[in-house]
Tab-separated table of C-alpha atoms in Angstrom:
chain	number	residue	atom	x	y	z
A	1	UNK	CA	156.403	135.206	110.629
A	2	UNK	CA	156.678	133.147	107.526
A	3	UNK	CA	153.295	131.918	106.748
A	4	UNK	CA	153.633	128.975	104.114
A	5	UNK	CA	150.175	128.791	102.557
A	6	UNK	CA	151.111	126.527	99.725
A	7	UNK	CA	154.045	125.011	98.436
A	8	UNK	CA	155.776	126.933	95.500
A	9	UNK	CA	156.143	125.211	92.354
A	10	UNK	CA	159.358	124.216	90.715
A	11	UNK	CA	161.286	127.245	89.610
A	12	UNK	CA	164.117	129.708	89.974
A	13	UNK	CA	164.408	132.091	92.766
A	14	UNK	CA	166.749	134.890	93.532
A	15	UNK	CA	166.714	137.968	95.415
A	16	UNK	CA	163.325	139.711	95.022
A	17	UNK	CA	162.345	137.529	91.942
A	18	UNK	CA	160.666	134.019	91.474
A	19	UNK	CA	160.431	132.433	88.036
A	20	UNK	CA	158.304	129.438	86.979
A	21	UNK	CA	156.292	128.157	83.897
A	22	UNK	CA	153.023	129.623	83.006
A	23	UNK	CA	151.392	126.253	83.486
A	24	UNK	CA	152.680	125.839	86.990
A	25	UNK	CA	151.601	129.428	88.012
A	26	UNK	CA	148.151	129.044	86.651
A	27	UNK	CA	147.677	125.561	88.017
A	28	UNK	CA	148.882	126.774	91.615
A	29	UNK	CA	146.166	129.649	91.440
A	30	UNK	CA	143.566	127.370	90.057
A	31	UNK	CA	144.093	124.497	92.428
A	32	UNK	CA	143.825	126.748	95.480
A	33	UNK	CA	140.750	128.530	94.637
A	34	UNK	CA	138.397	125.780	93.442
A	35	UNK	CA	134.866	126.737	93.469
A	36	UNK	CA	132.791	123.509	94.038
A	37	UNK	CA	129.237	122.957	92.940
A	38	UNK	CA	127.463	120.454	95.303
A	39	UNK	CA	125.062	118.336	93.590
A	40	UNK	CA	123.885	116.315	96.643
A	41	UNK	CA	121.013	113.988	96.503
A	42	UNK	CA	121.300	111.961	99.727
A	43	UNK	CA	123.744	110.635	102.494
A	44	UNK	CA	126.860	111.569	100.723
A	45	UNK	CA	125.538	115.145	100.784
A	46	UNK	CA	125.379	114.890	104.561
A	47	UNK	CA	128.811	113.832	104.770
A	48	UNK	CA	129.722	116.762	102.556
A	49	UNK	CA	127.904	119.113	104.881
A	50	UNK	CA	130.192	117.836	107.421
A	51	UNK	CA	133.107	118.458	105.276
A	52	UNK	CA	132.119	121.980	104.602
A	53	UNK	CA	131.658	122.630	108.638
A	54	UNK	CA	134.083	124.021	110.846
A	55	UNK	CA	135.396	120.726	112.008
A	56	UNK	CA	136.556	119.242	108.898
A	57	UNK	CA	136.427	122.628	106.920
A	58	UNK	CA	137.160	122.511	103.062
A	59	UNK	CA	137.701	126.090	103.250
A	60	UNK	CA	141.395	125.324	104.361
A	61	UNK	CA	141.994	123.937	100.828
A	62	UNK	CA	140.983	127.254	99.003
A	63	UNK	CA	137.266	125.763	98.487
A	64	UNK	CA	135.723	128.442	100.935
A	65	UNK	CA	133.066	129.555	98.464
A	66	UNK	CA	130.420	127.047	97.037
A	67	UNK	CA	129.044	127.960	93.753
A	68	UNK	CA	125.372	127.188	93.465
A	69	UNK	CA	125.482	128.319	89.789
A	70	UNK	CA	127.224	125.983	87.347
A	71	UNK	CA	128.380	129.000	85.347
A	72	UNK	CA	130.818	130.162	87.895
A	73	UNK	CA	131.830	126.629	89.430
A	74	UNK	CA	135.068	124.739	88.550
A	75	UNK	CA	134.359	121.451	90.334
A	76	UNK	CA	131.256	119.608	90.177
A	77	UNK	CA	130.756	117.442	93.265
A	78	UNK	CA	128.135	114.757	92.534
A	79	UNK	CA	127.173	113.102	95.817
A	80	UNK	CA	124.419	110.599	96.165
A	81	UNK	CA	122.305	108.194	94.254
A	82	UNK	CA	121.456	109.596	90.685
A	83	UNK	CA	118.113	108.270	89.032
A	84	UNK	CA	118.068	107.789	85.541
A	85	UNK	CA	115.772	110.490	85.335
A	86	UNK	CA	118.066	112.832	86.706
A	87	UNK	CA	120.800	111.940	84.512
A	88	UNK	CA	120.032	114.605	81.911
A	89	UNK	CA	119.863	117.108	84.777
A	90	UNK	CA	123.618	116.183	85.721
A	91	UNK	CA	124.711	116.498	82.225
A	92	UNK	CA	122.775	119.919	81.811
A	93	UNK	CA	124.561	121.229	84.954
A	94	UNK	CA	128.008	119.957	83.407
A	95	UNK	CA	127.239	121.704	80.004
A	96	UNK	CA	126.553	124.914	81.848
A	97	UNK	CA	129.997	124.979	83.597
A	98	UNK	CA	132.618	126.945	81.818
A	99	UNK	CA	136.010	125.296	81.114
A	100	UNK	CA	138.108	124.331	82.810
A	101	UNK	CA	135.889	122.219	84.743
A	102	UNK	CA	136.440	118.996	86.930
A	103	UNK	CA	134.095	116.231	88.154
A	104	UNK	CA	134.266	114.209	91.260
A	105	UNK	CA	131.904	111.407	91.934
A	106	UNK	CA	131.567	111.150	95.619
A	107	UNK	CA	130.390	107.622	97.095
A	108	UNK	CA	129.410	104.398	95.733
A	109	UNK	CA	126.103	105.500	94.121
A	110	UNK	CA	127.542	108.270	92.021
A	111	UNK	CA	130.556	106.128	90.972
A	112	UNK	CA	128.814	102.931	90.166
A	113	UNK	CA	125.005	102.859	91.246
A	114	UNK	CA	126.186	101.420	94.533
A	115	UNK	CA	123.601	99.088	95.953
A	116	UNK	CA	120.988	100.391	93.686
A	117	UNK	CA	121.461	97.818	90.892
A	118	UNK	CA	118.052	98.530	89.665
A	119	UNK	CA	116.234	99.643	86.614
A	120	UNK	CA	115.628	103.271	87.704
A	121	UNK	CA	119.045	104.260	89.011
A	122	UNK	CA	121.937	105.491	86.850
A	123	UNK	CA	124.712	103.139	87.006
A	124	UNK	CA	127.434	105.436	87.710
A	125	UNK	CA	127.406	109.344	86.787
A	126	UNK	CA	130.321	108.437	84.230
A	127	UNK	CA	127.511	107.226	81.974
A	128	UNK	CA	126.554	110.816	81.246
A	129	UNK	CA	129.632	113.008	82.294
A	130	UNK	CA	133.467	112.285	82.388
A	131	UNK	CA	134.615	111.998	86.017
A	132	UNK	CA	138.138	112.987	87.202
A	133	UNK	CA	138.293	111.492	90.538
A	134	UNK	CA	136.045	108.828	92.432
A	135	UNK	CA	135.772	108.677	96.249
A	136	UNK	CA	134.674	105.100	97.407
A	137	UNK	CA	132.538	104.752	100.368
A	138	UNK	CA	128.972	104.327	101.495
A	139	UNK	CA	128.959	107.091	102.552
A	140	UNK	CA	132.623	108.353	102.358
A	141	UNK	CA	133.886	110.035	105.528
A	142	UNK	CA	134.699	113.580	105.264
A	143	UNK	CA	138.321	112.643	105.344
A	144	UNK	CA	137.781	110.822	102.098
A	145	UNK	CA	135.997	113.597	100.541
A	146	UNK	CA	138.850	115.860	101.399
A	147	UNK	CA	141.279	113.316	100.006
A	148	UNK	CA	139.235	113.372	96.717
A	149	UNK	CA	139.351	117.152	96.525
A	150	UNK	CA	143.198	117.048	97.245
A	151	UNK	CA	143.534	114.467	94.345
A	152	UNK	CA	141.552	117.048	92.173
A	153	UNK	CA	143.975	119.736	93.219
A	154	UNK	CA	146.948	117.591	92.189
A	155	UNK	CA	145.331	117.029	88.802
A	156	UNK	CA	144.742	120.870	88.504
A	157	UNK	CA	148.335	121.726	89.577
A	158	UNK	CA	149.727	119.267	86.765
A	159	UNK	CA	147.302	119.940	84.064
A	160	UNK	CA	148.716	121.425	80.786
A	161	UNK	CA	147.172	124.592	79.722
A	162	UNK	CA	146.757	123.082	76.317
A	163	UNK	CA	144.858	120.003	77.557
A	164	UNK	CA	141.384	121.448	77.036
A	165	UNK	CA	142.228	122.307	73.480
A	166	UNK	CA	143.756	118.784	72.835
A	167	UNK	CA	142.182	116.181	70.400
A	168	UNK	CA	141.945	113.701	73.335
A	169	UNK	CA	139.792	115.915	75.176
A	170	UNK	CA	137.645	116.764	72.288
A	171	UNK	CA	137.397	113.020	71.790
A	172	UNK	CA	136.630	112.234	75.480
A	173	UNK	CA	133.844	114.846	75.255
A	174	UNK	CA	132.511	113.623	72.011
A	175	UNK	CA	132.246	109.998	73.732
A	176	UNK	CA	129.362	111.587	75.896
A	177	UNK	CA	127.947	113.298	73.031
A	178	UNK	CA	129.356	116.861	74.146
A	179	UNK	CA	130.445	119.182	71.166
B	1	UNK	CA	72.374	104.898	111.692
B	2	UNK	CA	75.252	106.375	113.831
B	3	UNK	CA	78.769	106.255	112.605
B	4	UNK	CA	79.828	103.459	115.115
B	5	UNK	CA	77.267	100.982	113.469
B	6	UNK	CA	79.053	100.797	110.196
B	7	UNK	CA	81.182	97.514	110.315
B	8	UNK	CA	82.544	94.810	108.041
B	9	UNK	CA	79.136	92.664	108.399
B	10	UNK	CA	76.840	95.614	107.550
B	11	UNK	CA	78.962	96.841	104.539
B	12	UNK	CA	79.192	93.317	103.311
B	13	UNK	CA	75.461	92.907	103.705
B	14	UNK	CA	74.557	95.867	101.927
B	15	UNK	CA	77.043	95.065	99.026
B	16	UNK	CA	75.636	91.641	98.679
B	17	UNK	CA	72.274	92.965	98.526
B	18	UNK	CA	73.026	95.179	95.706
B	19	UNK	CA	75.980	93.201	93.831
B	20	UNK	CA	75.518	89.728	95.354
B	21	UNK	CA	76.423	87.830	92.297
B	22	UNK	CA	79.631	89.870	91.503
B	23	UNK	CA	81.519	89.673	94.739
B	24	UNK	CA	84.007	86.851	95.438
B	25	UNK	CA	86.635	86.170	97.811
B	26	UNK	CA	84.913	88.270	100.404
B	27	UNK	CA	87.380	88.164	103.254
B	28	UNK	CA	88.700	90.523	106.074
B	29	UNK	CA	92.414	89.957	106.397
B	30	UNK	CA	93.979	91.911	109.331
B	31	UNK	CA	90.663	93.527	109.768
B	32	UNK	CA	90.494	95.060	106.182
B	33	UNK	CA	87.419	94.235	104.219
B	34	UNK	CA	88.429	92.976	100.806
B	35	UNK	CA	86.791	91.415	97.913
B	36	UNK	CA	87.222	90.560	94.174
B	37	UNK	CA	85.062	91.974	91.685
B	38	UNK	CA	84.940	91.470	87.789
B	39	UNK	CA	86.563	94.380	85.810
B	40	UNK	CA	83.417	95.193	83.806
B	41	UNK	CA	81.530	96.132	87.168
B	42	UNK	CA	84.454	97.453	89.250
B	43	UNK	CA	83.889	101.205	88.284
B	44	UNK	CA	79.946	100.723	88.802
B	45	UNK	CA	80.561	99.396	92.529
B	46	UNK	CA	83.000	102.090	93.293
B	47	UNK	CA	80.653	104.758	92.027
B	48	UNK	CA	77.962	103.251	94.020
B	49	UNK	CA	80.107	103.126	97.198
B	50	UNK	CA	81.073	106.663	96.853
B	51	UNK	CA	77.512	107.972	96.098
B	52	UNK	CA	75.638	105.920	98.656
B	53	UNK	CA	74.366	108.467	101.187
B	54	UNK	CA	74.917	106.205	104.087
B	55	UNK	CA	78.362	104.704	103.238
B	56	UNK	CA	80.011	107.674	101.618
B	57	UNK	CA	83.193	105.990	100.561
B	58	UNK	CA	84.311	109.251	98.997
B	59	UNK	CA	88.131	108.988	99.428
B	60	UNK	CA	90.362	106.919	97.084
B	61	UNK	CA	93.281	106.016	99.380
B	62	UNK	CA	95.400	104.216	96.918
B	63	UNK	CA	95.267	102.545	93.564
B	64	UNK	CA	97.875	100.061	92.419
B	65	UNK	CA	98.755	97.272	90.153
B	66	UNK	CA	99.690	93.698	91.014
B	67	UNK	CA	101.196	90.696	88.974
B	68	UNK	CA	100.750	87.209	89.685
B	69	UNK	CA	102.253	85.202	86.786
B	70	UNK	CA	101.001	81.799	88.218
B	71	UNK	CA	97.439	82.878	88.336
B	72	UNK	CA	96.830	81.805	84.724
B	73	UNK	CA	94.278	83.946	82.963
B	74	UNK	CA	93.996	86.387	85.976
B	75	UNK	CA	97.631	87.450	85.960
B	76	UNK	CA	97.257	91.081	86.229
B	77	UNK	CA	95.189	93.043	88.647
B	78	UNK	CA	94.248	96.447	90.035
B	79	UNK	CA	93.654	97.190	93.851
B	80	UNK	CA	91.536	99.967	94.897
B	81	UNK	CA	91.735	101.178	98.480
B	82	UNK	CA	88.636	103.157	99.632
B	83	UNK	CA	88.088	105.314	102.729
B	84	UNK	CA	84.859	106.374	104.169
B	85	UNK	CA	85.966	109.410	105.943
B	86	UNK	CA	82.642	109.879	107.911
B	87	UNK	CA	82.648	106.258	109.311
B	88	UNK	CA	86.360	105.843	109.282
B	89	UNK	CA	85.897	102.700	107.495
B	90	UNK	CA	88.234	101.113	105.010
B	91	UNK	CA	87.585	98.776	102.144
B	92	UNK	CA	89.727	97.145	99.389
B	93	UNK	CA	88.538	96.252	96.010
B	94	UNK	CA	90.591	93.871	93.676
B	95	UNK	CA	89.951	93.102	90.030
B	96	UNK	CA	91.947	90.595	88.043
B	97	UNK	CA	92.277	89.921	84.218
B	98	UNK	CA	94.468	88.233	81.617
B	99	UNK	CA	97.819	89.912	81.050
B	100	UNK	CA	96.989	89.450	77.372
B	101	UNK	CA	94.404	91.996	77.514
B	102	UNK	CA	95.517	94.447	80.174
B	103	UNK	CA	92.576	96.967	80.176
B	104	UNK	CA	90.342	98.474	82.903
B	105	UNK	CA	87.863	101.326	83.006
B	106	UNK	CA	89.487	104.538	84.449
B	107	UNK	CA	88.529	105.718	87.873
B	108	UNK	CA	89.274	109.313	86.993
B	109	UNK	CA	85.489	109.885	86.298
B	110	UNK	CA	85.002	109.255	89.995
B	111	UNK	CA	88.409	110.548	91.755
B	112	UNK	CA	90.580	113.248	90.243
B	113	UNK	CA	93.321	111.469	92.615
B	114	UNK	CA	93.123	108.427	90.383
B	115	UNK	CA	94.866	110.416	87.452
B	116	UNK	CA	98.467	110.030	88.790
B	117	UNK	CA	97.803	106.729	90.325
B	118	UNK	CA	96.642	105.334	87.120
B	119	UNK	CA	99.597	106.690	85.252
B	120	UNK	CA	101.911	105.266	87.772
B	121	UNK	CA	100.201	101.781	87.619
B	122	UNK	CA	100.359	102.064	83.647
B	123	UNK	CA	104.038	103.049	84.076
B	124	UNK	CA	104.992	100.040	86.010
B	125	UNK	CA	102.495	97.351	84.919
B	126	UNK	CA	101.488	98.344	81.508
B	127	UNK	CA	97.827	98.260	82.636
B	128	UNK	CA	95.775	100.466	80.285
B	129	UNK	CA	93.021	102.516	81.738
B	130	UNK	CA	90.121	103.014	79.255
B	131	UNK	CA	88.844	106.690	79.272
B	132	UNK	CA	91.949	108.070	81.097
B	133	UNK	CA	92.644	111.706	79.995
B	134	UNK	CA	96.426	111.533	79.890
B	135	UNK	CA	97.709	107.966	80.130
B	136	UNK	CA	101.523	108.353	79.854
B	137	UNK	CA	104.506	107.433	81.984
B	138	UNK	CA	104.981	109.451	85.102
B	139	UNK	CA	107.975	108.059	87.266
B	140	UNK	CA	110.361	106.194	84.785
B	141	UNK	CA	112.004	107.775	81.731
B	142	UNK	CA	109.815	108.366	78.725
B	143	UNK	CA	112.030	106.375	76.624
B	144	UNK	CA	111.751	103.173	78.748
B	145	UNK	CA	110.833	100.125	76.609
B	146	UNK	CA	109.111	98.031	79.196
B	147	UNK	CA	107.078	97.943	82.393
B	148	UNK	CA	109.500	97.147	85.026
B	149	UNK	CA	107.174	95.755	87.716
B	150	UNK	CA	106.146	92.943	85.561
B	151	UNK	CA	107.728	89.679	87.105
B	152	UNK	CA	109.151	88.647	83.498
B	153	UNK	CA	111.751	91.470	83.961
B	154	UNK	CA	114.881	91.291	85.900
B	155	UNK	CA	115.280	93.814	88.705
B	156	UNK	CA	118.884	94.495	87.870
B	157	UNK	CA	120.075	97.079	85.505
B	158	UNK	CA	121.549	95.771	82.349
B	159	UNK	CA	123.985	98.671	82.133
B	160	UNK	CA	125.646	97.773	85.397
B	161	UNK	CA	129.425	96.964	84.566
B	162	UNK	CA	131.091	96.389	88.035
B	163	UNK	CA	129.339	93.223	89.155
B	164	UNK	CA	130.967	90.940	86.373
B	165	UNK	CA	131.831	87.605	87.826
B	166	UNK	CA	135.543	87.875	86.952
B	167	UNK	CA	135.896	90.897	89.372
B	168	UNK	CA	134.815	88.525	92.235
B	169	UNK	CA	136.894	85.451	91.102
B	170	UNK	CA	133.699	83.575	90.272
């Protein structure tokens, strides 16, 4: 039985061999083995728990293993309201992650502050760390969170291996005060 | 005197006999005995209430700030909630002072619990508690430049970027 786990990238195949670019092969491997770090502070975190559960099962996308240490994580998932006092903590966690790293802001609060337009709440985590994908919703459904992770997978699959060494990327990080 | 006999009338009577000229706005809204006292004597009165062998108001339930900008000369205040655990009787003491001189004596000399409550009140209202051992912000960012619950400051955060009128066709 041919079990088609993931689509093969573009390439040349013949009898007993398959050739593709290094970028594509690495992207394929990375995209299907993301270790997410859940940074859950409120109701979006509850939706994430449903997403990891048997019914929605993010494990189907290769994210079986949550990493509770930022040092081994590939994807920082920020889910919930981030108070200004917690902003430096989010940044610290991001700094502890090894490259390549991706960030997804789940829900209205992580994306923009949500309903909490007030002096104590960070108005979106993109004020302290660069964000790759924003998931709208208050809270988003597990389907929406999975859609966000799939968008991350697309980004990973199509990312050039040189991107993290590019000037643009260094500039982006410098914009957040990250060396 | 038995525990049942302590009531608002009795506590009022006892307080008036001792601090008669200093109590004002004596009232029991929703059954909670409340009064205003001048800030010079507030700690003295709380100390007496705590140490009186009969009343024993030995528990500081809460301490917080209030801001009424329209009360000229009495804009800022501190509210103390005391509880006599022995008699299960509660009491509220308020003291008001001008916002140009936001100072009041610390209650940490009487209750250790007042330490963080006074830090919170300082954090949000800028009220200085004279004699407090460690008066610095407790809940907000250390680099915050204002006291957010003072009414002259807007609730909304100035760094918000997605509520501009142009996004809503206004």
